């Protein structure tokens, strides 16, 4: 994972005043969305199910629980989840507040169980259970299912004579302000468009005289939130369990996505450390606790992640203080009373964007993962989920109700597991193939004659200007290389010839990679006269084959630069997960002063190459090139993203990976063919 420049690292504590200001920034970021959830649940249910003070307190306590569970290693704020607005409202209508809260607690328990399973089995099974074709439509259903609520909140009705015009004006105004902030907002403002929209709509409502301040006058300055506690306020019942709990599977996928995004921002892989099991555990215990006190299910907040990205302050101390502030706000009676006087048309204006926004995110999941809707299987899964989820399907089994949204999630998961996949579709479903990439998206330089002139010089200039810009991938373009490759790829080529070809192609790659090498002036004497000649300082280089197959290329390189030092990195791909497994590391002691050429015939998913480079960078190596015979677009993309400073040289850039992570058309298993092990 690429290191990120942070102003404050995860465990750093800022000075007091700065600490307070930064924490308040997070409170503002989470506030709009967190208070919207109880308000929208109540307006959807037509009764009070959740309250703002409890939502604020449970989000704060939940965040502190999460910080504890993740050992203070993950700067995440937990707020109320939008995914549960309809399920909680429908659940409460069916089984009362007690039933809804039992459902929320179950959601927390599901997270905890999934976290425990991940501790033992890893996370690959989860990706198989919840691929984009299930998650995308589910997120769309969550957003679109709420659409009618937004329209009724704004007050738009078929009978124009019955329309509350002031309300509609406020709703449209709120919508426009929110959209404008989204579009044109700069800095922190861009992170809080819903909050700005709500405040603006509220101010206009006060001006138009449609706010009733009686609850504010009647409210105490401090008051204890109306916690709803099992066995005191209600007897737990499973009547709404199947309406609410299955949505947990969707929000678990959201949890993984959020943590992946935050990992990139802070340059630390949170799914590895503290680990997905711990982050899920934190989210799960927090959600269980929220249900226990009568609050909505929690989720990691994108708004707060954006604040971390914007400020580069990843301190959990800041997040922790924001959580304490949120808890305190929940006890300020006058404050929560003001918030509760917000006219529904203001909420409608925000919801008009928000619900569509959620639905569009579902669409984005499908597009970004290149879900192919020319495949009947994908069409069947998405269409049945959308119709069941939005069509109002409800099933009553004894006292238990399964409503549309949950039913859609269950149906989607089952269809995805049961519907047959043809071989091509199977490729689409695998994680490797999710990154199906067109070659022209990559920065490719074919080493053809036309491209050669001035390119190296230009590259060097560009590199000086911008170190973060992706290095291109250089593809050898030469009839001799094509010729050798055609023999190499041929499955009838025997081990001896294969080994010789790998070595020869290694030499060609070395020739190309050394094009930018700097030469020293050296005085020599030819049989005719003295001259100043150019000579390579071979002591500046090291070759690093990735075991096993990389050693096949080594001879070719040693032939031309015999004095380069040689290190070895041992790793193999786990056949199931395709993740690299390290088993050996031995490099020259002065490696960090050398330019290192990493050798591996195959760049497939890019896992092995990227991990090898990561290890070298940890040793302090700064100049690295990656030489391979055949690259897949997926591997090139990963390498360019994780190590944009590393230039890739390959003899061929192939089409794609297959379902087993092999390069297509490729040459099969390079290691086995070099060493004759299969
Ligand atoms: C092959 C190859 C690379 C790796 C490429 O090695 O030599 O090291 O797979 O795949 P990736 O880009 O998806 O990580 P393998 O794991 O088969 O080990 P071997 O060299 O011992 O055969
Ligand atoms: N490793 C290989 O040896 N071949 C491939 O096609 C992919 C990974």
Coordinates of N, CA and C in Angstrom, one line a residue, residues 405-606:
X405 N -37.3 -5.2 0.8 CA -35.9 -5.0 0.7 C -35.0 -6.2 1.1
X406 N -35.4 -6.8 2.2 CA -34.7 -7.9 2.8 C -34.9 -9.1 1.9
X407 N -36.2 -9.3 1.4 CA -36.5 -10.4 0.5 C -35.6 -10.3 -0.8
X408 N -35.4 -9.0 -1.3 CA -34.6 -8.8 -2.5 C -33.2 -9.3 -2.2
X409 N -32.6 -8.9 -1.0 CA -31.3 -9.3 -0.6 C -31.1 -10.8 -0.6
X410 N -32.1 -11.5 0.0 CA -32.1 -12.9 0.1 C -32.1 -13.6 -1.2
X411 N -33.1 -13.1 -2.1 CA -33.2 -13.6 -3.4 C -32.0 -13.4 -4.2
X412 N -31.4 -12.2 -4.1 CA -30.2 -11.9 -4.9 C -29.1 -12.8 -4.5
X413 N -28.9 -13.0 -3.2 CA -27.8 -13.9 -2.8 C -28.0 -15.3 -3.3
X414 N -29.2 -15.8 -3.1 CA -29.5 -17.2 -3.5 C -29.4 -17.4 -5.0
X415 N -29.9 -16.4 -5.8 CA -29.8 -16.6 -7.3 C -28.4 -16.6 -7.7
X416 N -27.6 -15.7 -7.1 CA -26.2 -15.6 -7.5 C -25.4 -16.9 -7.1
X417 N -25.9 -17.6 -6.0 CA -25.2 -18.9 -5.7 C -25.7 -20.0 -6.6
X418 N -27.0 -19.9 -7.0 CA -27.6 -21.1 -7.6 C -27.6 -21.1 -9.1
X419 N -27.7 -19.9 -9.7 CA -27.8 -19.8 -11.2 C -26.5 -20.3 -11.8
X420 N -26.6 -21.1 -12.8 CA -25.3 -21.6 -13.4 C -24.5 -20.5 -14.1
X421 N -23.2 -20.6 -14.0 CA -22.4 -19.6 -14.7 C -21.8 -20.3 -15.9
X422 N -21.8 -19.6 -17.1 CA -21.0 -20.2 -18.1 C -19.6 -19.8 -17.9
X423 N -18.7 -20.4 -18.6 CA -17.3 -20.2 -18.3 C -16.9 -18.7 -18.4
X424 N -17.5 -18.0 -19.4 CA -17.1 -16.6 -19.5 C -17.6 -15.8 -18.3
X425 N -18.9 -16.2 -17.9 CA -19.4 -15.4 -16.8 C -18.7 -15.7 -15.5
X426 N -18.2 -16.9 -15.4 CA -17.4 -17.2 -14.2 C -16.2 -16.3 -14.1
X427 N -15.6 -16.0 -15.2 CA -14.5 -15.1 -15.2 C -14.9 -13.7 -14.6
X428 N -16.1 -13.3 -15.1 CA -16.6 -12.0 -14.6 C -16.8 -11.9 -13.1
X429 N -17.1 -13.1 -12.5 CA -17.5 -13.1 -11.1 C -16.3 -13.0 -10.2
X430 N -15.1 -13.5 -10.7 CA -14.0 -13.6 -9.8 C -13.4 -12.2 -9.5
X431 N -12.8 -12.1 -8.4 CA -12.2 -10.8 -8.0 C -11.2 -10.3 -9.0
X432 N -10.5 -11.2 -9.5 CA -9.5 -10.8 -10.5 C -10.2 -10.2 -11.7
X433 N -11.2 -10.8 -12.1 CA -11.9 -10.4 -13.3 C -12.7 -9.1 -13.1
X434 N -13.0 -8.8 -11.8 CA -13.7 -7.6 -11.5 C -12.9 -6.4 -12.0
X435 N -11.6 -6.6 -12.1 CA -10.8 -5.5 -12.6 C -10.5 -5.7 -14.1
X436 N -11.5 -6.2 -14.9 CA -11.3 -6.3 -16.3 C -11.0 -5.0 -16.9
X437 N -9.9 -4.9 -17.5 CA -9.4 -3.6 -17.9 C -9.1 -3.5 -19.4
X438 N -9.5 -2.5 -20.0 CA -9.1 -2.3 -21.4 C -7.7 -1.8 -21.4
X439 N -7.0 -2.4 -22.4 CA -5.5 -2.0 -22.5 C -5.3 -0.5 -22.7
X440 N -6.3 0.1 -23.4 CA -6.0 1.5 -23.7 C -6.2 2.4 -22.5
X441 N -6.7 1.8 -21.4 CA -6.8 2.6 -20.2 C -5.5 2.8 -19.5
X442 N -4.6 1.8 -19.9 CA -3.3 1.8 -19.2 C -2.3 2.8 -20.0
X443 N -1.3 3.2 -19.2 CA -0.4 4.1 -19.9 C 0.7 3.2 -20.6
X444 N 0.5 2.9 -21.9 CA 1.3 2.0 -22.6 C 2.2 2.7 -23.6
X445 N 3.5 2.3 -23.6 CA 4.3 2.8 -24.7 C 4.9 1.6 -25.4
X446 N 4.4 1.5 -26.7 CA 5.0 0.4 -27.5 C 6.3 0.9 -27.9
X447 N 7.3 0.0 -27.8 CA 8.7 0.5 -28.1 C 8.9 0.4 -29.6
X448 N 8.1 1.1 -30.3 CA 8.3 1.1 -31.8 C 9.2 2.2 -32.2
X449 N 9.6 2.2 -33.5 CA 10.6 3.2 -33.9 C 10.0 4.6 -33.8
X450 N 8.7 4.7 -34.1 CA 8.1 6.1 -34.1 C 8.1 6.7 -32.7
X451 N 8.0 5.8 -31.7 CA 7.9 6.3 -30.3 C 9.2 6.6 -29.7
X452 N 10.2 6.0 -30.3 CA 11.5 6.1 -29.6 C 12.1 7.5 -29.4
X453 N 12.0 8.2 -30.6 CA 12.7 9.5 -30.6 C 12.3 10.4 -29.5
X454 N 13.3 10.9 -28.8 CA 13.0 11.9 -27.8 C 12.2 11.4 -26.6
X455 N 11.8 10.2 -26.6 CA 10.9 9.7 -25.5 C 11.6 9.7 -24.2
X456 N 12.8 9.1 -24.2 CA 13.5 8.9 -22.9 C 13.8 10.3 -22.3
X457 N 14.2 11.2 -23.1 CA 14.5 12.5 -22.6 C 13.3 13.1 -22.0
X458 N 12.1 13.0 -22.7 CA 10.9 13.6 -22.3 C 10.5 12.9 -20.9
X459 N 10.7 11.6 -20.9 CA 10.3 10.9 -19.7 C 11.0 11.4 -18.5
X460 N 12.4 11.6 -18.7 CA 13.2 12.1 -17.6 C 12.7 13.4 -17.1
X461 N 12.3 14.3 -18.1 CA 11.8 15.6 -17.7 C 10.5 15.5 -16.9
X462 N 9.6 14.7 -17.5 CA 8.3 14.5 -16.8 C 8.5 14.0 -15.4
X463 N 9.5 13.0 -15.2 CA 9.6 12.4 -13.9 C 10.1 13.4 -12.9
X464 N 10.9 14.4 -13.4 CA 11.4 15.4 -12.5 C 10.2 16.2 -12.0
X465 N 9.3 16.5 -13.0 CA 8.2 17.4 -12.7 C 7.2 16.8 -11.7
X466 N 6.9 15.5 -11.9 CA 5.9 14.9 -11.1 C 6.2 13.5 -10.7
X467 N 6.6 13.3 -9.5 CA 7.0 12.0 -9.0 C 5.9 11.0 -8.9
X468 N 4.6 11.5 -8.7 CA 3.5 10.6 -8.5 C 2.9 10.2 -9.8
X469 N 3.3 10.8 -10.9 CA 2.6 10.4 -12.2 C 3.0 9.0 -12.5
X470 N 2.0 8.2 -13.1 CA 2.3 6.8 -13.4 C 3.4 6.7 -14.4
X471 N 4.3 5.8 -14.1 CA 5.3 5.4 -15.2 C 4.6 4.6 -16.2
X472 N 5.0 4.7 -17.4 CA 4.3 3.9 -18.5 C 4.8 2.5 -18.5
X473 N 4.1 1.7 -19.2 CA 4.6 0.3 -19.4 C 5.2 0.2 -20.8
X474 N 6.4 -0.3 -20.9 CA 7.0 -0.3 -22.2 C 6.9 -1.8 -22.7
X475 N 6.3 -1.9 -23.9 CA 6.1 -3.2 -24.5 C 7.1 -3.3 -25.6
X476 N 8.0 -4.3 -25.6 CA 9.0 -4.5 -26.6 C 8.2 -4.8 -27.9
X477 N 8.6 -4.1 -29.0 CA 8.0 -4.3 -30.2 C 9.0 -4.5 -31.3
X478 N 9.3 -5.8 -31.5 CA 10.4 -6.2 -32.3 C 10.1 -7.5 -32.9
X479 N 10.4 -7.7 -34.2 CA 10.1 -9.0 -34.9 C 10.7 -10.2 -34.2
X480 N 11.9 -9.9 -33.7 CA 12.6 -11.0 -33.1 C 12.0 -11.5 -31.8
X481 N 11.5 -10.4 -31.1 CA 10.8 -10.7 -29.8 C 9.5 -11.5 -30.1
X482 N 8.8 -11.0 -31.1 CA 7.5 -11.7 -31.5 C 7.8 -13.1 -31.8
X483 N 8.8 -13.3 -32.6 CA 9.2 -14.7 -33.0 C 9.5 -15.6 -31.8
X484 N 10.3 -15.1 -30.9 CA 10.7 -15.9 -29.7 C 9.4 -16.1 -28.9
X485 N 8.6 -15.1 -28.7 CA 7.4 -15.3 -27.9 C 6.5 -16.4 -28.5
X486 N 6.4 -16.4 -29.8 CA 5.5 -17.4 -30.4 C 6.0 -18.8 -30.1
X487 N 7.3 -19.0 -30.0 CA 7.8 -20.4 -29.6 C 7.5 -20.6 -28.1
X488 N 7.8 -19.6 -27.4 CA 7.6 -19.7 -25.9 C 6.2 -20.0 -25.5
X489 N 5.2 -19.4 -26.2 CA 3.8 -19.6 -25.8 C 3.3 -21.0 -26.2
X490 N 4.0 -21.5 -27.3 CA 3.5 -22.8 -27.8 C 3.6 -23.9 -26.8
X491 N 2.5 -24.6 -26.6 CA 2.4 -25.6 -25.5 C 3.3 -26.8 -25.8
X492 N 3.7 -26.9 -27.1 CA 4.6 -28.1 -27.4 C 6.0 -27.8 -27.3
X493 N 6.4 -26.6 -26.9 CA 7.8 -26.2 -26.7 C 8.3 -26.9 -25.4
X494 N 9.4 -27.6 -25.5 CA 9.9 -28.4 -24.4 C 10.6 -27.5 -23.4
X495 N 11.0 -28.2 -22.2 CA 11.6 -27.4 -21.1 C 12.9 -26.7 -21.5
X496 N 13.7 -27.5 -22.2 CA 15.1 -26.9 -22.5 C 14.9 -25.6 -23.4
X497 N 14.1 -25.7 -24.4 CA 14.0 -24.6 -25.3 C 13.3 -23.4 -24.6
X498 N 12.3 -23.8 -23.8 CA 11.5 -22.8 -23.0 C 12.5 -22.0 -22.1
X499 N 13.3 -22.7 -21.4 CA 14.3 -22.1 -20.5 C 15.2 -21.2 -21.2
X500 N 15.7 -21.6 -22.4 CA 16.6 -20.7 -23.2 C 15.9 -19.5 -23.6
X501 N 14.7 -19.6 -24.1 CA 13.9 -18.5 -24.6 C 13.7 -17.5 -23.4
X502 N 13.3 -18.0 -22.3 CA 13.1 -17.1 -21.1 C 14.3 -16.2 -20.9
X503 N 15.4 -16.9 -20.9 CA 16.7 -16.2 -20.6 C 17.0 -15.2 -21.7
X504 N 16.8 -15.6 -23.0 CA 17.1 -14.6 -24.1 C 16.2 -13.4 -24.0
X505 N 14.9 -13.7 -23.7 CA 14.0 -12.5 -23.7 C 14.3 -11.7 -22.5
X506 N 14.8 -12.3 -21.4 CA 15.3 -11.5 -20.2 C 16.4 -10.5 -20.7
X507 N 17.2 -11.0 -21.5 CA 18.3 -10.1 -22.0 C 17.8 -9.0 -22.8
X508 N 16.8 -9.3 -23.7 CA 16.2 -8.2 -24.5 C 15.6 -7.1 -23.6
X509 N 14.9 -7.6 -22.6 CA 14.2 -6.7 -21.7 C 15.3 -5.8 -20.9
X510 N 16.4 -6.5 -20.6 CA 17.4 -5.7 -19.9 C 18.0 -4.7 -20.8
X511 N 18.2 -5.0 -22.1 CA 18.7 -4.1 -23.1 C 17.8 -2.8 -23.1
X512 N 16.5 -3.1 -23.1 CA 15.5 -2.0 -23.2 C 15.5 -1.2 -21.9
X513 N 15.6 -1.9 -20.7 CA 15.5 -1.2 -19.4 C 16.7 -0.4 -19.2
X514 N 17.8 -0.7 -19.8 CA 19.1 0.0 -19.6 C 19.2 1.2 -20.5
X515 N 18.2 1.5 -21.2 CA 18.3 2.6 -22.2 C 18.5 4.0 -21.5
X516 N 18.0 4.1 -20.3 CA 18.1 5.4 -19.6 C 19.3 5.4 -18.7
X517 N 20.2 4.4 -18.8 CA 21.3 4.3 -17.9 C 22.3 5.4 -18.1
X518 N 22.8 5.9 -17.0 CA 23.8 6.9 -17.1 C 25.2 6.3 -17.2
X519 N 26.0 6.9 -18.0 CA 27.4 6.3 -18.3 C 28.5 7.2 -17.7
X520 N 29.6 6.6 -17.3 CA 30.7 7.4 -16.9 C 31.7 7.6 -18.0
X521 N 32.3 8.7 -18.0 CA 33.4 8.9 -19.0 C 34.7 8.2 -18.5
X522 N 35.3 7.5 -19.4 CA 36.5 6.7 -19.0 C 37.5 6.8 -20.1
X523 N 38.7 7.0 -19.7 CA 39.8 7.1 -20.8 C 40.3 5.7 -21.1
X524 N 40.3 5.3 -22.4 CA 40.8 4.0 -22.8 C 41.7 4.2 -24.0
X525 N 42.4 3.2 -24.3 CA 43.3 3.2 -25.4 C 42.9 2.1 -26.4
X526 N 42.5 2.5 -27.6 CA 42.3 1.5 -28.6 C 43.6 1.1 -29.2
X527 N 43.7 0.0 -30.0 CA 45.0 -0.2 -30.6 C 45.5 0.9 -31.5
X528 N 44.5 1.8 -31.8 CA 44.9 2.9 -32.6 C 45.3 4.2 -31.9
X529 N 44.4 4.6 -30.9 CA 44.6 5.8 -30.2 C 43.9 5.9 -28.8
X530 N 44.1 6.9 -28.0 CA 43.4 7.1 -26.7 C 42.1 7.8 -27.0
X531 N 41.1 7.3 -26.3 CA 39.8 8.1 -26.4 C 39.1 8.1 -25.1
X532 N 38.1 9.0 -24.9 CA 37.3 9.0 -23.8 C 36.0 8.3 -24.1
X533 N 35.8 7.1 -23.5 CA 34.7 6.3 -23.9 C 33.6 6.3 -22.7
X534 N 32.5 5.8 -23.0 CA 31.4 5.8 -22.0 C 31.3 4.4 -21.4
X535 N 31.2 4.3 -20.1 CA 31.2 2.9 -19.5 C 30.1 2.9 -18.4
X536 N 29.4 1.8 -18.3 CA 28.4 1.6 -17.3 C 29.1 1.2 -15.9
X537 N 28.6 1.9 -14.9 CA 29.1 1.5 -13.6 C 28.2 0.3 -13.1
X538 N 28.7 -0.9 -13.3 CA 27.8 -2.0 -13.0 C 27.5 -2.2 -11.5
X539 N 28.4 -1.5 -10.7 CA 28.1 -1.6 -9.3 C 26.9 -0.9 -8.8
X540 N 26.3 -0.2 -9.7 CA 25.1 0.6 -9.3 C 23.8 -0.2 -9.4
X541 N 23.9 -1.5 -9.9 CA 22.7 -2.3 -10.2 C 22.6 -3.5 -9.4
X542 N 21.4 -3.9 -9.2 CA 21.1 -5.3 -8.6 C 19.9 -5.9 -9.4
X543 N 20.0 -7.2 -9.5 CA 18.9 -7.9 -10.1 C 18.2 -8.7 -9.0
X544 N 16.9 -8.7 -9.1 CA 16.1 -9.4 -8.0 C 15.1 -10.3 -8.6
X545 N 15.4 -11.6 -8.9 CA 14.4 -12.5 -9.5 C 13.4 -12.9 -8.4
X546 N 12.1 -13.0 -8.7 CA 11.1 -13.5 -7.8 C 11.1 -15.0 -8.0
X547 N 11.4 -15.7 -6.9 CA 11.5 -17.2 -7.0 C 10.1 -17.8 -7.2
X548 N 10.0 -18.8 -8.0 CA 11.0 -19.5 -8.7 C 11.2 -18.9 -10.1
X549 N 10.1 -18.6 -10.8 CA 10.2 -18.4 -12.2 C 11.1 -17.3 -12.6
X550 N 11.3 -16.3 -11.7 CA 12.1 -15.1 -12.1 C 13.6 -15.5 -12.3
X551 N 14.0 -16.6 -11.7 CA 15.4 -17.0 -11.9 C 15.7 -17.4 -13.3
X552 N 14.6 -17.8 -14.0 CA 14.8 -18.2 -15.4 C 15.3 -17.1 -16.3
X553 N 15.0 -15.9 -15.9 CA 15.4 -14.7 -16.7 C 16.8 -14.2 -16.3
X554 N 17.3 -14.7 -15.2 CA 18.5 -14.1 -14.6 C 19.7 -14.2 -15.5
X555 N 19.9 -15.4 -16.0 CA 21.1 -15.7 -16.9 C 21.2 -14.7 -18.0
X556 N 20.1 -14.3 -18.6 CA 20.1 -13.4 -19.7 C 20.6 -12.1 -19.3
X557 N 20.3 -11.6 -18.1 CA 20.7 -10.3 -17.6 C 22.2 -10.4 -17.1
X558 N 22.5 -11.5 -16.5 CA 23.9 -11.6 -16.0 C 24.9 -11.6 -17.2
X559 N 24.4 -12.2 -18.3 CA 25.2 -12.2 -19.5 C 25.7 -10.8 -19.9
X560 N 24.8 -9.8 -19.8 CA 25.1 -8.5 -20.2 C 25.6 -7.6 -19.1
X561 N 25.2 -7.8 -17.9 CA 25.7 -7.0 -16.8 C 26.3 -8.0 -15.7
X562 N 27.4 -8.6 -15.9 CA 27.8 -9.6 -15.1 C 28.2 -9.2 -13.6
X563 N 28.4 -7.9 -13.4 CA 28.8 -7.5 -12.1 C 27.7 -7.0 -11.2
X564 N 26.5 -7.0 -11.7 CA 25.4 -6.6 -10.9 C 25.2 -7.6 -9.7
X565 N 24.8 -7.1 -8.6 CA 24.6 -8.0 -7.4 C 23.2 -8.6 -7.6
X566 N 23.0 -9.7 -6.9 CA 21.7 -10.5 -7.0 C 21.1 -10.7 -5.7
X567 N 19.8 -10.4 -5.6 CA 19.1 -10.7 -4.4 C 18.0 -11.7 -4.8
X568 N 17.3 -12.3 -3.8 CA 16.2 -13.2 -4.1 C 15.0 -12.9 -3.2
X569 N 13.9 -12.9 -3.9 CA 12.6 -12.8 -3.1 C 11.8 -14.1 -3.4
X570 N 11.5 -14.8 -2.3 CA 10.7 -16.0 -2.6 C 9.2 -15.8 -2.2
X571 N 8.4 -16.1 -3.2 CA 6.9 -16.0 -2.9 C 6.2 -16.9 -4.0
X572 N 5.1 -17.4 -3.6 CA 4.2 -18.1 -4.5 C 2.8 -17.6 -4.3
X573 N 2.0 -17.8 -5.3 CA 0.6 -17.4 -5.2 C -0.3 -18.5 -4.6
X574 N -1.1 -18.1 -3.6 CA -2.0 -19.0 -3.1 C -3.1 -19.3 -4.2
X575 N -3.2 -20.5 -4.5 CA -4.1 -20.9 -5.7 C -5.5 -20.5 -5.5
X576 N -6.0 -20.4 -4.3 CA -7.4 -20.1 -4.0 C -7.6 -18.5 -4.1
X577 N -6.8 -17.8 -3.3 CA -7.0 -16.4 -3.1 C -6.2 -15.6 -4.1
X578 N -5.2 -16.2 -4.8 CA -4.3 -15.5 -5.7 C -3.5 -14.5 -5.0
X579 N -3.5 -14.5 -3.6 CA -2.6 -13.6 -2.9 C -1.2 -14.1 -2.8
X580 N -0.2 -13.3 -2.9 CA 1.2 -13.8 -2.7 C 1.5 -14.3 -1.3
X581 N 2.2 -15.3 -1.2 CA 2.7 -15.8 0.1 C 4.2 -15.8 0.1
X582 N 4.7 -15.0 1.1 CA 6.2 -14.8 1.2 C 6.9 -16.0 1.8
X583 N 8.1 -16.4 1.3 CA 8.8 -17.4 2.0 C 10.3 -17.2 2.0
X584 N 10.8 -16.2 1.3 CA 12.2 -16.0 1.4 C 12.6 -14.6 1.0
X585 N 13.6 -14.0 1.6 CA 14.0 -12.7 1.3 C 15.5 -12.5 1.6
X586 N 16.3 -12.4 0.7 CA 17.8 -12.2 0.9 C 18.3 -11.2 -0.2
X587 N 18.7 -10.1 0.2 CA 19.2 -9.1 -0.8 C 20.5 -8.5 -0.4
X588 N 21.3 -8.0 -1.4 CA 22.6 -7.4 -1.0 C 22.5 -6.3 0.1
X589 N 23.5 -6.3 0.9 CA 23.4 -5.4 2.1 C 23.3 -3.9 1.6
X590 N 23.9 -3.6 0.5 CA 23.9 -2.2 0.0 C 22.8 -1.9 -1.0
X591 N 21.7 -2.7 -0.9 CA 20.7 -2.7 -2.0 C 20.1 -1.3 -2.2
X592 N 20.0 -0.6 -1.0 CA 19.2 0.7 -1.2 C 20.0 1.7 -2.0
X593 N 21.3 1.5 -2.2 CA 22.1 2.4 -3.0 C 22.1 2.0 -4.5
X594 N 21.4 0.9 -4.8 CA 21.4 0.4 -6.2 C 20.1 0.6 -6.9
X595 N 20.2 0.6 -8.2 CA 18.9 0.5 -9.0 C 18.6 -0.9 -9.1
X596 N 17.4 -1.3 -8.8 CA 17.0 -2.7 -8.8 C 16.1 -3.1 -10.0
X597 N 16.5 -4.1 -10.7 CA 15.6 -4.7 -11.8 C 14.9 -5.9 -11.2
X598 N 13.6 -5.8 -11.0 CA 12.9 -7.0 -10.4 C 12.5 -7.9 -11.6
X599 N 12.7 -9.2 -11.5 CA 12.5 -10.1 -12.6 C 11.4 -11.1 -12.3
X600 N 10.4 -11.2 -13.1 CA 9.4 -12.3 -13.0 C 8.8 -12.4 -14.4
X601 N 8.8 -13.6 -14.9 CA 8.2 -13.7 -16.3 C 6.8 -13.3 -16.4
X602 N 6.0 -13.4 -15.3 CA 4.5 -13.2 -15.4 C 4.1 -12.1 -14.4
X603 N 3.4 -11.1 -15.0 CA 2.7 -10.1 -14.1 C 1.2 -10.3 -14.4
X604 N 0.6 -11.1 -13.5 CA -0.8 -11.5 -13.7 C -1.7 -10.6 -12.9
X605 N -2.1 -11.0 -11.6 CA -2.9 -10.0 -10.9 C -2.0 -8.9 -10.4
X606 N -0.7 -9.1 -10.4 CA 0.2 -8.0 -9.9 C 0.5 -8.2 -8.4

